[in-house]
Short mmCIF file of C-alpha atoms in Angstrom, two decimals:
data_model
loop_
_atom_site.label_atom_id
_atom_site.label_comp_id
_atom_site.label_asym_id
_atom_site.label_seq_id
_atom_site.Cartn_x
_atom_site.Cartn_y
_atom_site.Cartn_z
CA UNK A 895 -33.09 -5.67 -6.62
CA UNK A 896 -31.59 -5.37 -3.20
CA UNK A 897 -32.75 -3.39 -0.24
CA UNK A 898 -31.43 -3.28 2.93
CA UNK A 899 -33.98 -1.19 5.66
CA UNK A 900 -36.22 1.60 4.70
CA UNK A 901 -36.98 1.95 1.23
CA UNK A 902 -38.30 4.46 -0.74
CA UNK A 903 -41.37 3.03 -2.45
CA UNK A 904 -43.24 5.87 -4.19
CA UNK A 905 -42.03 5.31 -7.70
CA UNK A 906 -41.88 8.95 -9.28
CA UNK A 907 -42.14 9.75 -13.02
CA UNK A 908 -38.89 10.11 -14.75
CA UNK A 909 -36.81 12.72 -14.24
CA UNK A 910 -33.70 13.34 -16.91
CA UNK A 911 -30.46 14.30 -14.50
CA UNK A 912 -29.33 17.58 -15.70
CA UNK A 913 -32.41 20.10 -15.13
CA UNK A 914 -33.53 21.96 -11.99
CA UNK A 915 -33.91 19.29 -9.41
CA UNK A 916 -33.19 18.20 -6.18
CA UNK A 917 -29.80 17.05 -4.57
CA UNK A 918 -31.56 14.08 -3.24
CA UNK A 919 -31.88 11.12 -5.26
CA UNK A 920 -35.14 10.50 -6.08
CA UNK A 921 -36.93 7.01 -7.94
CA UNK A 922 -37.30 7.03 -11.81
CA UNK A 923 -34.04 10.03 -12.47
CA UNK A 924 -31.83 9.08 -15.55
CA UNK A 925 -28.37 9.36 -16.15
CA UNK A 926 -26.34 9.55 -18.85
CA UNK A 927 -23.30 7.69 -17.73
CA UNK A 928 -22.23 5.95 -14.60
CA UNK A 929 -20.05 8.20 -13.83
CA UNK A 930 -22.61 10.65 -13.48
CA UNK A 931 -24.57 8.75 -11.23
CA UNK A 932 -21.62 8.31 -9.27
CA UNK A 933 -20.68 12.05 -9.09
CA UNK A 934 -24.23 12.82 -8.24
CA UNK A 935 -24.60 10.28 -5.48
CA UNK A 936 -21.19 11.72 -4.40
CA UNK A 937 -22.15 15.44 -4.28
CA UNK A 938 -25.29 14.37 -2.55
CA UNK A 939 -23.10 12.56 0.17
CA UNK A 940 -21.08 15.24 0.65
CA UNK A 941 -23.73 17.67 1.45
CA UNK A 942 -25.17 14.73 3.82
CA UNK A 943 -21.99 14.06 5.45
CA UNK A 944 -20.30 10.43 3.91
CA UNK A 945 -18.28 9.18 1.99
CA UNK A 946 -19.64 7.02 -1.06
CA UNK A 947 -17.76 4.08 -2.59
CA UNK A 948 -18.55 1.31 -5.60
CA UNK A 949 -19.96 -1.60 -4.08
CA UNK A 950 -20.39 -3.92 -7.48
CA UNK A 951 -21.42 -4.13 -10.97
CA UNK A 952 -23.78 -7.15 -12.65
CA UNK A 953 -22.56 -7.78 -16.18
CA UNK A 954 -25.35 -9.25 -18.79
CA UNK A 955 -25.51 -12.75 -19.49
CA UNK A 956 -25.27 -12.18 -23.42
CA UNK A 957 -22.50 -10.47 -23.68
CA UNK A 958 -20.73 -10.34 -20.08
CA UNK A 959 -19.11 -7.12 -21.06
CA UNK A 960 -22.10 -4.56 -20.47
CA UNK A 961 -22.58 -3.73 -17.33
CA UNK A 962 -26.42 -3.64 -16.16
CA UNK A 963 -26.46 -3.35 -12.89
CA UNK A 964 -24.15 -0.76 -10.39
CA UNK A 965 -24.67 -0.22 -6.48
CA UNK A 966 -22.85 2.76 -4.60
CA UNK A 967 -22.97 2.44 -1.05
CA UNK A 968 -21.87 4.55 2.04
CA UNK A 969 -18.27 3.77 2.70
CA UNK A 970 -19.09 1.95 5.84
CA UNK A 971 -21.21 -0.41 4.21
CA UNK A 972 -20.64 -4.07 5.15
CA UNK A 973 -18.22 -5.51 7.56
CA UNK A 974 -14.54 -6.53 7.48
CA UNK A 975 -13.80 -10.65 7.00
CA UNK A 976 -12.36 -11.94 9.48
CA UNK A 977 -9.58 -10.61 10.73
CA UNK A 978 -6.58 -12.48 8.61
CA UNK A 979 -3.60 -10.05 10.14
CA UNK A 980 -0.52 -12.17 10.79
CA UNK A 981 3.43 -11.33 11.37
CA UNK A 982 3.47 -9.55 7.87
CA UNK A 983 1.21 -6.37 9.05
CA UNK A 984 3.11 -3.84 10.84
CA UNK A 985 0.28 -1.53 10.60
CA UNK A 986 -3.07 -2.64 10.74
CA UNK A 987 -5.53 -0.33 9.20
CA UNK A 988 -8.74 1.01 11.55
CA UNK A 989 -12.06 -1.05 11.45
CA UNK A 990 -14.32 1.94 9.35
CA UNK A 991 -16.99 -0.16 8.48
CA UNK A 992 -20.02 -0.88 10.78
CA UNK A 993 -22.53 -2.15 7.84
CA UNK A 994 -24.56 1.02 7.19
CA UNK A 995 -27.68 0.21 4.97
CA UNK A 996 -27.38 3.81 2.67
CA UNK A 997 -27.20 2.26 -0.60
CA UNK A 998 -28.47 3.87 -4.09
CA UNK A 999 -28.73 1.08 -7.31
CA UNK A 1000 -29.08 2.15 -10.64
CA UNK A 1001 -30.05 -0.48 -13.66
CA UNK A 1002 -29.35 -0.27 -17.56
CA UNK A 1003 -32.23 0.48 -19.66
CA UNK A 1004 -33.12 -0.35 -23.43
CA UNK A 1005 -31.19 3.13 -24.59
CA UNK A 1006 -28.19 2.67 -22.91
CA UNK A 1007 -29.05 5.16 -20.36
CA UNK A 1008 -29.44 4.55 -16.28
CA UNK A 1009 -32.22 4.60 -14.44
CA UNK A 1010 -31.95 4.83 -10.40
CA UNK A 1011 -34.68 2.31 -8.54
CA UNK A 1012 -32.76 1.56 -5.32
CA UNK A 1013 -33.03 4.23 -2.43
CA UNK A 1014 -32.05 3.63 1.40
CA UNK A 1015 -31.30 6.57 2.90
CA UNK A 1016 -30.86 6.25 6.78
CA UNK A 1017 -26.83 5.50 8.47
CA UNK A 1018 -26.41 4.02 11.80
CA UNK A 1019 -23.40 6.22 12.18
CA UNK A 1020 -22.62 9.61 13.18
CA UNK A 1021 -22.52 11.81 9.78
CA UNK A 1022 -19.56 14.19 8.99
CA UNK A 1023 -19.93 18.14 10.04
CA UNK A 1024 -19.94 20.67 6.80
CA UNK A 1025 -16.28 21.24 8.62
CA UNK A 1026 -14.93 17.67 8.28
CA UNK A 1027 -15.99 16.90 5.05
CA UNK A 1028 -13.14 17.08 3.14
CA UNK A 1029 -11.81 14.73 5.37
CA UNK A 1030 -13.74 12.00 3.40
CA UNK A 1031 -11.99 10.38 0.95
CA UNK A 1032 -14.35 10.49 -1.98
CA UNK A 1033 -14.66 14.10 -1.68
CA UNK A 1034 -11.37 14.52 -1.79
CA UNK A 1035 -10.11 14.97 -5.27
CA UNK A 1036 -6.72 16.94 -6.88
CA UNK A 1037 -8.56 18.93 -10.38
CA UNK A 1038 -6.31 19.00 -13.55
CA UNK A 1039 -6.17 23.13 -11.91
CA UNK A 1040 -4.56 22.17 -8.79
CA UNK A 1041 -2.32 19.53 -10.20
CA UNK A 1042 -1.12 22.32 -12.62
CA UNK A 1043 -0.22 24.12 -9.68
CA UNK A 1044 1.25 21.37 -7.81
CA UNK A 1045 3.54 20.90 -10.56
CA UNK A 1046 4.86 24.49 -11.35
CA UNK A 1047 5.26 24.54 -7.41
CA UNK A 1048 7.55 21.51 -7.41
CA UNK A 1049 9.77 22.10 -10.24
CA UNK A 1050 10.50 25.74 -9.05
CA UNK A 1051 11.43 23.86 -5.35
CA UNK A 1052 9.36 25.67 -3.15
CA UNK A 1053 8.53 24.42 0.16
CA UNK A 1054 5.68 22.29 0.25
CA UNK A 1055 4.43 24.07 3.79
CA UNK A 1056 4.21 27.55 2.76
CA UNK A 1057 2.86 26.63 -0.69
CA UNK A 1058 -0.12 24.67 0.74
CA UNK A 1059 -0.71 27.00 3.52
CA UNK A 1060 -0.88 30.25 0.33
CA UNK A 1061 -3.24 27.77 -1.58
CA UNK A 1062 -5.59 27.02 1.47
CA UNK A 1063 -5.72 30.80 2.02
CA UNK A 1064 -7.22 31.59 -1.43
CA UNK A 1065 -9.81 28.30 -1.12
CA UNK A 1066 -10.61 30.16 2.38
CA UNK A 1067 -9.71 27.34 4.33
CA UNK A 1068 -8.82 23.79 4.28
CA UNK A 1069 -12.39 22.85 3.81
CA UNK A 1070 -12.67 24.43 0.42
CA UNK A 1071 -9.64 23.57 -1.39
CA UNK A 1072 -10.72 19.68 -1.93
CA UNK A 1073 -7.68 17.81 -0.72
CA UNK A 1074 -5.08 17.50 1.96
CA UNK A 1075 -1.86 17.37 2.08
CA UNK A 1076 -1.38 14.09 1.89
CA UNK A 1077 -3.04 14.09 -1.67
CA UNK A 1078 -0.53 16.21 -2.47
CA UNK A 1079 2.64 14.15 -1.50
CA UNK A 1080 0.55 11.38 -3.22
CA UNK A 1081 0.04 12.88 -6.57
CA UNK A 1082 3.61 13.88 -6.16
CA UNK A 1083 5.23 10.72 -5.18
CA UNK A 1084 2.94 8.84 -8.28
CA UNK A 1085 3.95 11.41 -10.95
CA UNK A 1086 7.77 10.78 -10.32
CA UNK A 1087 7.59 7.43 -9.87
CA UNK A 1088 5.59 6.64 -13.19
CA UNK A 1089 8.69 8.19 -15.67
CA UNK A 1090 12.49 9.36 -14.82
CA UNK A 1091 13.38 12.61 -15.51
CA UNK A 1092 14.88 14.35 -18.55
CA UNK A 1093 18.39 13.16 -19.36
CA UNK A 1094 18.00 10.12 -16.46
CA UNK A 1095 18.22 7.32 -18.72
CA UNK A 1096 20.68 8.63 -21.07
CA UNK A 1097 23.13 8.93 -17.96
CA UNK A 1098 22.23 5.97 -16.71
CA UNK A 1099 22.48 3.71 -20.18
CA UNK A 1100 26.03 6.11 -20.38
CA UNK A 1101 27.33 4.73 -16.63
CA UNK A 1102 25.87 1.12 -17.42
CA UNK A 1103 27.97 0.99 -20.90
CA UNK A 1104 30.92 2.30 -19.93
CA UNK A 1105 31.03 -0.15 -16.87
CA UNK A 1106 30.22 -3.05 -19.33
CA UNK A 1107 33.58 -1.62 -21.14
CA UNK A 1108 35.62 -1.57 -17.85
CA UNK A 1109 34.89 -4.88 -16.63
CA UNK A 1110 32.41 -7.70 -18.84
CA UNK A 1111 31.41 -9.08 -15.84
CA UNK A 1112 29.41 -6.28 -14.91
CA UNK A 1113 25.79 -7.03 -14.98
CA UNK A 1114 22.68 -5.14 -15.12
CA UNK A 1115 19.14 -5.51 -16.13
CA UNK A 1116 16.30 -3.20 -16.62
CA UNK A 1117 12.25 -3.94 -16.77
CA UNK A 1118 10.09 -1.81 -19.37
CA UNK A 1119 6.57 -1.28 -19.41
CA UNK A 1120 4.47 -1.30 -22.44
CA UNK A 1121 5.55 2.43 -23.33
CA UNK A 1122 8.88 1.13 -23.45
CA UNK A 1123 9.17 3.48 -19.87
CA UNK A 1124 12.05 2.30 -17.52
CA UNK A 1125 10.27 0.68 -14.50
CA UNK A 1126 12.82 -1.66 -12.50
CA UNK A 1127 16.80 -1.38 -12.56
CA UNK A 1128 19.17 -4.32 -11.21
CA UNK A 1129 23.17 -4.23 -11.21
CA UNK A 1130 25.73 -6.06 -10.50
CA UNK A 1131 29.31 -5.65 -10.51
CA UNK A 1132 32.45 -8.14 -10.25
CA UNK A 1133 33.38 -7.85 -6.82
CA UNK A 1134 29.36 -8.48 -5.94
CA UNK A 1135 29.79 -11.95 -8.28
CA UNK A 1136 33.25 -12.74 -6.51
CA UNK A 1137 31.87 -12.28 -2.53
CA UNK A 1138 28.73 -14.16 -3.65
CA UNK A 1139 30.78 -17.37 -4.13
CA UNK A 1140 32.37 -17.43 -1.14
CA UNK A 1141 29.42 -16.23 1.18
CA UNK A 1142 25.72 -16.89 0.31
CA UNK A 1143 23.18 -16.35 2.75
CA UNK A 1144 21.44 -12.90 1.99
CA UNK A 1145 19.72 -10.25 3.34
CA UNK A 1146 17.17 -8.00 1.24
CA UNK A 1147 15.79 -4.84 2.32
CA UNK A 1148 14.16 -1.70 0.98
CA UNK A 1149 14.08 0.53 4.15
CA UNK A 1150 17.14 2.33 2.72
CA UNK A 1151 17.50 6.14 1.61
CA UNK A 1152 15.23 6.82 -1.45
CA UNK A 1153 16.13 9.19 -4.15
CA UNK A 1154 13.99 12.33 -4.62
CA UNK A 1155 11.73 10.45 -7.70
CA UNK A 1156 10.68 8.18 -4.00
CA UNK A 1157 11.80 4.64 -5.53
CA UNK A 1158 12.83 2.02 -3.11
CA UNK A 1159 16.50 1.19 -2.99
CA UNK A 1160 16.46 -2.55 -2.61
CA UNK A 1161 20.08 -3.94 -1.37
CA UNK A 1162 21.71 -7.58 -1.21
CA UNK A 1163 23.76 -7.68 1.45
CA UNK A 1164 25.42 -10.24 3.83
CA UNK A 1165 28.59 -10.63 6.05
CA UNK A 1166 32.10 -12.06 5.61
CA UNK A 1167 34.41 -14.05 7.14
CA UNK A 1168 35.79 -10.82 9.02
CA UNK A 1169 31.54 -9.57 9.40
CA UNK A 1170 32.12 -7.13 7.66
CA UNK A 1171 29.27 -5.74 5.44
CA UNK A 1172 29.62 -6.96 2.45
CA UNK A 1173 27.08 -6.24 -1.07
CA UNK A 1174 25.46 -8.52 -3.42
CA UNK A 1175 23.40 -6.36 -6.06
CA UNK A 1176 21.49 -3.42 -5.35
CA UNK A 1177 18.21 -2.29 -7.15
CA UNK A 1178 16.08 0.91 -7.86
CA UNK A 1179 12.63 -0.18 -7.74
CA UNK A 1180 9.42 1.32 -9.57
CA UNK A 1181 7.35 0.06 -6.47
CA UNK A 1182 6.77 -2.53 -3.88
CA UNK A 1183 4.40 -5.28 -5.44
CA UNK A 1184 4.75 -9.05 -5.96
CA UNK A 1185 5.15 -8.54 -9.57
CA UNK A 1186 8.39 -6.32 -9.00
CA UNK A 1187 9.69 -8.53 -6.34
CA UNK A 1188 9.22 -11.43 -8.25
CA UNK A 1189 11.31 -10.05 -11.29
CA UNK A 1190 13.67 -8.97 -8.96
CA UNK A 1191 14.42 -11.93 -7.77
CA UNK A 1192 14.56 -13.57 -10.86
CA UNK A 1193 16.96 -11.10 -12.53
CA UNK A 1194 19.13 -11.84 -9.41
CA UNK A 1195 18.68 -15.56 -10.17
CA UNK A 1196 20.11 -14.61 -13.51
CA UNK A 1197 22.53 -12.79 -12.81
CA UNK A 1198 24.65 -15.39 -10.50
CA UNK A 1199 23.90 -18.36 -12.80
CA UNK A 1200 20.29 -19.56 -11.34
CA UNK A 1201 22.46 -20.00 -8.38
CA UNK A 1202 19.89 -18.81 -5.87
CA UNK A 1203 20.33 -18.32 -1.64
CA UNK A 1204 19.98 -21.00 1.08
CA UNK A 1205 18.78 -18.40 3.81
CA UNK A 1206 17.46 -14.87 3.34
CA UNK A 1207 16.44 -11.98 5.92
CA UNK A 1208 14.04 -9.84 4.81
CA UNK A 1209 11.27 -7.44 6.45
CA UNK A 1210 7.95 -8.80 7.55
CA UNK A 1211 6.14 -7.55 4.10
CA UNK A 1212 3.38 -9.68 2.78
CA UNK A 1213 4.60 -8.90 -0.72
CA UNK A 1214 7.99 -10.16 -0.49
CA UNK A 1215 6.92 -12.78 0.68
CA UNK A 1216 5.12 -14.09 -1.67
CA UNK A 1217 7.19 -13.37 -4.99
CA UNK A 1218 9.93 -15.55 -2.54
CA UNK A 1219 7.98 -18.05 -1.88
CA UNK A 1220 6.52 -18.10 -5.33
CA UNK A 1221 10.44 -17.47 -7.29
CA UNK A 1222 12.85 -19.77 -4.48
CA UNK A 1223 10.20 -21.75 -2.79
CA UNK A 1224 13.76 -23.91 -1.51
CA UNK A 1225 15.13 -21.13 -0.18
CA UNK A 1226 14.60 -20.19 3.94
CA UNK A 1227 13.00 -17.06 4.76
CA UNK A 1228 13.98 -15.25 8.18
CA UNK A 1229 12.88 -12.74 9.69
CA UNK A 1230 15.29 -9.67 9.95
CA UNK A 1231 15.62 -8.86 13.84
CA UNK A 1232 15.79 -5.26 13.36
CA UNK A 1233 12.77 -5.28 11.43
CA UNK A 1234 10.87 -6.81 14.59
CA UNK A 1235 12.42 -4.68 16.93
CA UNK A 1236 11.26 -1.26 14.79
CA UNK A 1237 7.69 -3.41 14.36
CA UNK A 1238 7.46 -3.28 18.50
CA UNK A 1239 8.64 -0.20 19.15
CA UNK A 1240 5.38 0.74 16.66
CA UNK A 1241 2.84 -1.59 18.53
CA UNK A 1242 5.01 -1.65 22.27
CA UNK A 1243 5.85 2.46 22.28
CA UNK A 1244 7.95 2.53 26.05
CA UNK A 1245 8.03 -1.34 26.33
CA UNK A 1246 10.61 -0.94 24.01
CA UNK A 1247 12.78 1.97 25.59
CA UNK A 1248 16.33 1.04 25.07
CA UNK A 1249 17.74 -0.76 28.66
CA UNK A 1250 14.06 -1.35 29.66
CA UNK A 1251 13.59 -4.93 31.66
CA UNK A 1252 11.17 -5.80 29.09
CA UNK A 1253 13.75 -5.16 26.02
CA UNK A 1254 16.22 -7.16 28.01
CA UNK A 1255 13.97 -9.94 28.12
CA UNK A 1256 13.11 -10.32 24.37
CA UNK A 1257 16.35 -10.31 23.18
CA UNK A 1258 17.19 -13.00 25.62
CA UNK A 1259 14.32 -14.73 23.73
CA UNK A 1260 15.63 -13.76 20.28
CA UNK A 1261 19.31 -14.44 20.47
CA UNK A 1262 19.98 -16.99 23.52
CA UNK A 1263 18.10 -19.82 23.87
CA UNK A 1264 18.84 -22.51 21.23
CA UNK A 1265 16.73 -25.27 22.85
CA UNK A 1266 13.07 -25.16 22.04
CA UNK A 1267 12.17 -25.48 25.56
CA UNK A 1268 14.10 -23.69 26.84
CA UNK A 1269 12.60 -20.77 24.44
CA UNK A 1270 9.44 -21.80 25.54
CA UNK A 1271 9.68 -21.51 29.01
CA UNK A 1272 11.32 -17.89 29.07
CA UNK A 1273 8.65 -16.75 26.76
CA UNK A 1274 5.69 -17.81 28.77
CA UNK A 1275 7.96 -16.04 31.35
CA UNK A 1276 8.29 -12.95 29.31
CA UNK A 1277 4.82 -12.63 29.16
CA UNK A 1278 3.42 -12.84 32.64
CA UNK A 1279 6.40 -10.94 34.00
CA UNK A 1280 4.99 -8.34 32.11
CA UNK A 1281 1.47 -8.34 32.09
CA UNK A 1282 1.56 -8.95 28.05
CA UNK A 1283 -0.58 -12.74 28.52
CA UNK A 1284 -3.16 -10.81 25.59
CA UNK A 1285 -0.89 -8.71 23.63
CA UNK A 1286 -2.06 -8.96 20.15
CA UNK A 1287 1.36 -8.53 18.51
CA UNK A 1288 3.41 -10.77 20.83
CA UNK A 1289 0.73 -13.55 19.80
CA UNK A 1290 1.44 -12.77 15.91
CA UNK A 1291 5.21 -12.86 16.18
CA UNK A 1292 5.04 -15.88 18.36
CA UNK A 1293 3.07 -17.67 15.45
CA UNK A 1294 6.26 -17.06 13.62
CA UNK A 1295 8.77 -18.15 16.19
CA UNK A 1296 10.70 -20.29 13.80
CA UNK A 1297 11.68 -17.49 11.36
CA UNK A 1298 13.10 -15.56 14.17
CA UNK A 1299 13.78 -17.00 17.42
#
C-alpha cells in the first residue's frame, strides 16, 4: 500500500458505488470495474479542479494476467527524468508535473470486484476554476453523439469555425460542450488516416496496373494491416531507377503538402550534375513512427536492388532516426540545413530575421569554414558576439556539429 502525505485513516464500512453517495471518494466503496473507478475518480477531479491519469497496475503472481492492484493519480504526480532533449526535439513539451501527492488506489478482492483503500487528497498546486476545466485533458472527451455530428459536419464540407462556434452555442459555452477544437481536428485527422475513402484503392490499384503495363520497371509496394486496410504506399518509376544510378546521395523529407485524408508525403530527392532537382521515390505514409520508417526504407532498399545511400539529409526527427540507423546503420545521416534554420527561427524568433547580423553569422558557420578550427573559433565568436554563451538550442545543435557544419 502506498501513501504519499495525509492519509485518510478512518476505514468506513463498505459502500457499493452506484447508490446515493458522495462525490468524494471515501475508504471501503466498491466498484464494479476499473473503469468505473476511473470515471468516478475522474468526475470527482473535475468537480475539484485536476486532471487524473493511470499511474500503474500490479499483476498477480499466479497468473500475471489479472490485474490486482491500480493507482490513479493527479496528472502532476511525479517528476520528469532527466531532461534527455537533444538535436532531434524541435519542440520541447512544458514541465506539468511538480509531484503532487493526490493519489486514490484501489485493490482486487476475492469476487472480482474493487475495493478503494488508498486516499490522499491535498495538491501543492493551484486547482483549475469551474471555467477552465475543460481545459484538462481527462475531462475532455468527444461522445459517440458529438462524433456523429462531427462526421455529418465534415462530409457535407462545412467550415469547421462556424460549425464549432453553432455547437458551443447549444452546450452554452465552451465549458459545457466537453472538448476543444483541437479534439476535433484530432478525431478528424485519426478517422481519415485509419482507412481511404470509397473508390481510393480501386483507383489507385487501376493507376498502379496500368503503369506496370506501360513500363515493367515501374515499382510500387503497399503495407496492410491485419484488416487487410491499406496503411503505407511506395512507388517508383523508371526514370527514378535510371537518375538513382548515376546520382546517389539522398534527401528524405515529409514536410511536403499533405492530402486532405492528412498522410505525410515522404519524397526521395537529390541533385544532378546540372543541380537540378531531381526524384527518387515518393511515398504516402499512414503515419510518422519507427515502424513505418523502417518499412519504408526497406521497400526503398528493395526497390533499387538492396542498393542503399552513402549520405542522406533528413529532418531532425527522433523517429527517423532510428528506423535509419536501425535499416542502413552504413549509411551517413545529415542534417538538412533548412530544417535547422526553420528549428531556430522556432526557438531564436527575430535572431533569425532574414539579413540580421546574427543570421549572417551562422551561415558563415554552416557553409564556410571547412577546417575544424577554424569552425571552432567563429562559433565561440558567434556566441559572445551575441550574447547567446547559455542558449539552450545553440548548445544542442552544437552537440551535433558533425551532421551539419
Amino acid at each position: 500500500m502506498h501513501n504519499i502525505g495525509k492519509s485518510m485513516t478512518q476505514v468506513m464500512k463498505n459502500v457499493e458505488f452506484g447508490g446515493d453517495v458522495d462525490s468524494k471518494p471515501r475508504l471501503g466503496m466498491v466498484f464494479n470495474t476499473e473503469k468505473e473507478a476511473y470515471d468516478f475518480y475522474n468526475s470527482y477531479g473535475g468537480t475539484t479542479g485536476f486532471s487524473i491519469r493511470r499511474d500503474f497496475a500490479h499483476k498477480s503472481r499466479k497468473d500475471k494476467t489479472t490485474l490486482t492492484c491500480w493507482r490513479f493519480v493527479c496528472n502532476k504526480a511525479g517528476i520528469r527524468c532527466k531532461d534527455k532533449r537533444d538535436i532531434y526535439t524541435s519542440k520541447p513539451r512544458a514541465e506539468t508535473r511538480s509531484e503532487c501527492p493526490a493519489l486514490m488506489s484501489i485493490y482486487v478482492m476475492e469476487n472480482g470486484k474493487y475495493e478503494y483503500r488508498d486516499f490522499v487528497e491535498e495538491h501543492n498546486h493551484i486547482l483549475h476554476t469551474p471555467e477552465t476545466t475543460y481545459f484538462m485533458r481527462s475531462q475532455r472527451q468527444i461522445q459517440d453523439i458529438h462524433a456523429h455530428e462531427i462526421d455529418l459536419a465534415d462530409d457535407l464540407g462545412m467550415k469547421e469555425k462556424t460549425i464549432f462556434k453553432t455547437w458551443v452555442k447549444q452546450a452554452g459555452g465552451k465549458e459545457n460542450l466537453g472538448y476543444t477544437r483541437v479534439d476535433r481536428w484530432n478525431y478528424l485527422r485519426t478517422r481519415r488516416q485509419c482507412s481511404l475513402s470509397y473508390g481510393e484503392v480501386g483507383s489507385l490499384l487501376k493507376y498502379f496496373e496500368n503503369q506496370s503495363r506501360i513500363n515493367p520497371s515501374f515499382t510500387y509496394s503497399m503495407q496492410l494491416v491485419s484488416d487487410e486496410q491499406i496503411t503505407n504506399i511506395f512507388l517508383v518509376d523508371p526514370k527514378m531507377l535510371i537518375d538513382y544510378a548515376q546520382f546517389g546521395d539522398v534527401s528524405f523529407g515529409t514536410t511536403f503538402c499533405t492530402n486532405k485524408e492528412f498522410r505525410p508525403l515522404g519524397i526521395f530527392s537529390g541533385f544532378n550534375h546540372h543541380r537540378g532537382t531531381i526524384i527518387f521515390g515518393a511515398a504516402l505514409l499512414y503515419d510518422e513512427t519507427v515502424e513505418s520508417f523502417m518499412w519504408l526504407f526497406e521497400t526503398f532498399a528493395e526497390a533499387y536492388g538492396q542498393k542503399k545511400p552513402i549520405t542522406i539529409f533528413m529532418d531532425q526527427d527522433i523517429a527517423m532516426a532510428k528506423a535509419l540507423h536501425e535499416v542502413w546503420p552504413k549509411t551517413w545521416h545529415g542534417f538538412c540545413t533548412w530544417h535547422i534554420m526553420q528549428n531556430g527561427i522556432t526557438h531564436l524568433g527575430h535572431m533569425m530575421k532574414d539579413g540580421s547580423a546574427f543570421l549572417k553569422d551562422l551561415k558563415k558557420c554552416i557553409f564556410e569554414y571547412e577546417q575544424e578550427l577554424q569552425f571552432e573559433y567563429f562559433w565561440e565568436k558567434l556566441l559572445c558576439n551575441h550574447g547567446m554563451e547559455k542558449n539552450s538550442w545553440l548548445d544542442r545543435i552544437y552537440g551535433f556539429k558533425y551532421k551539419w557544419a
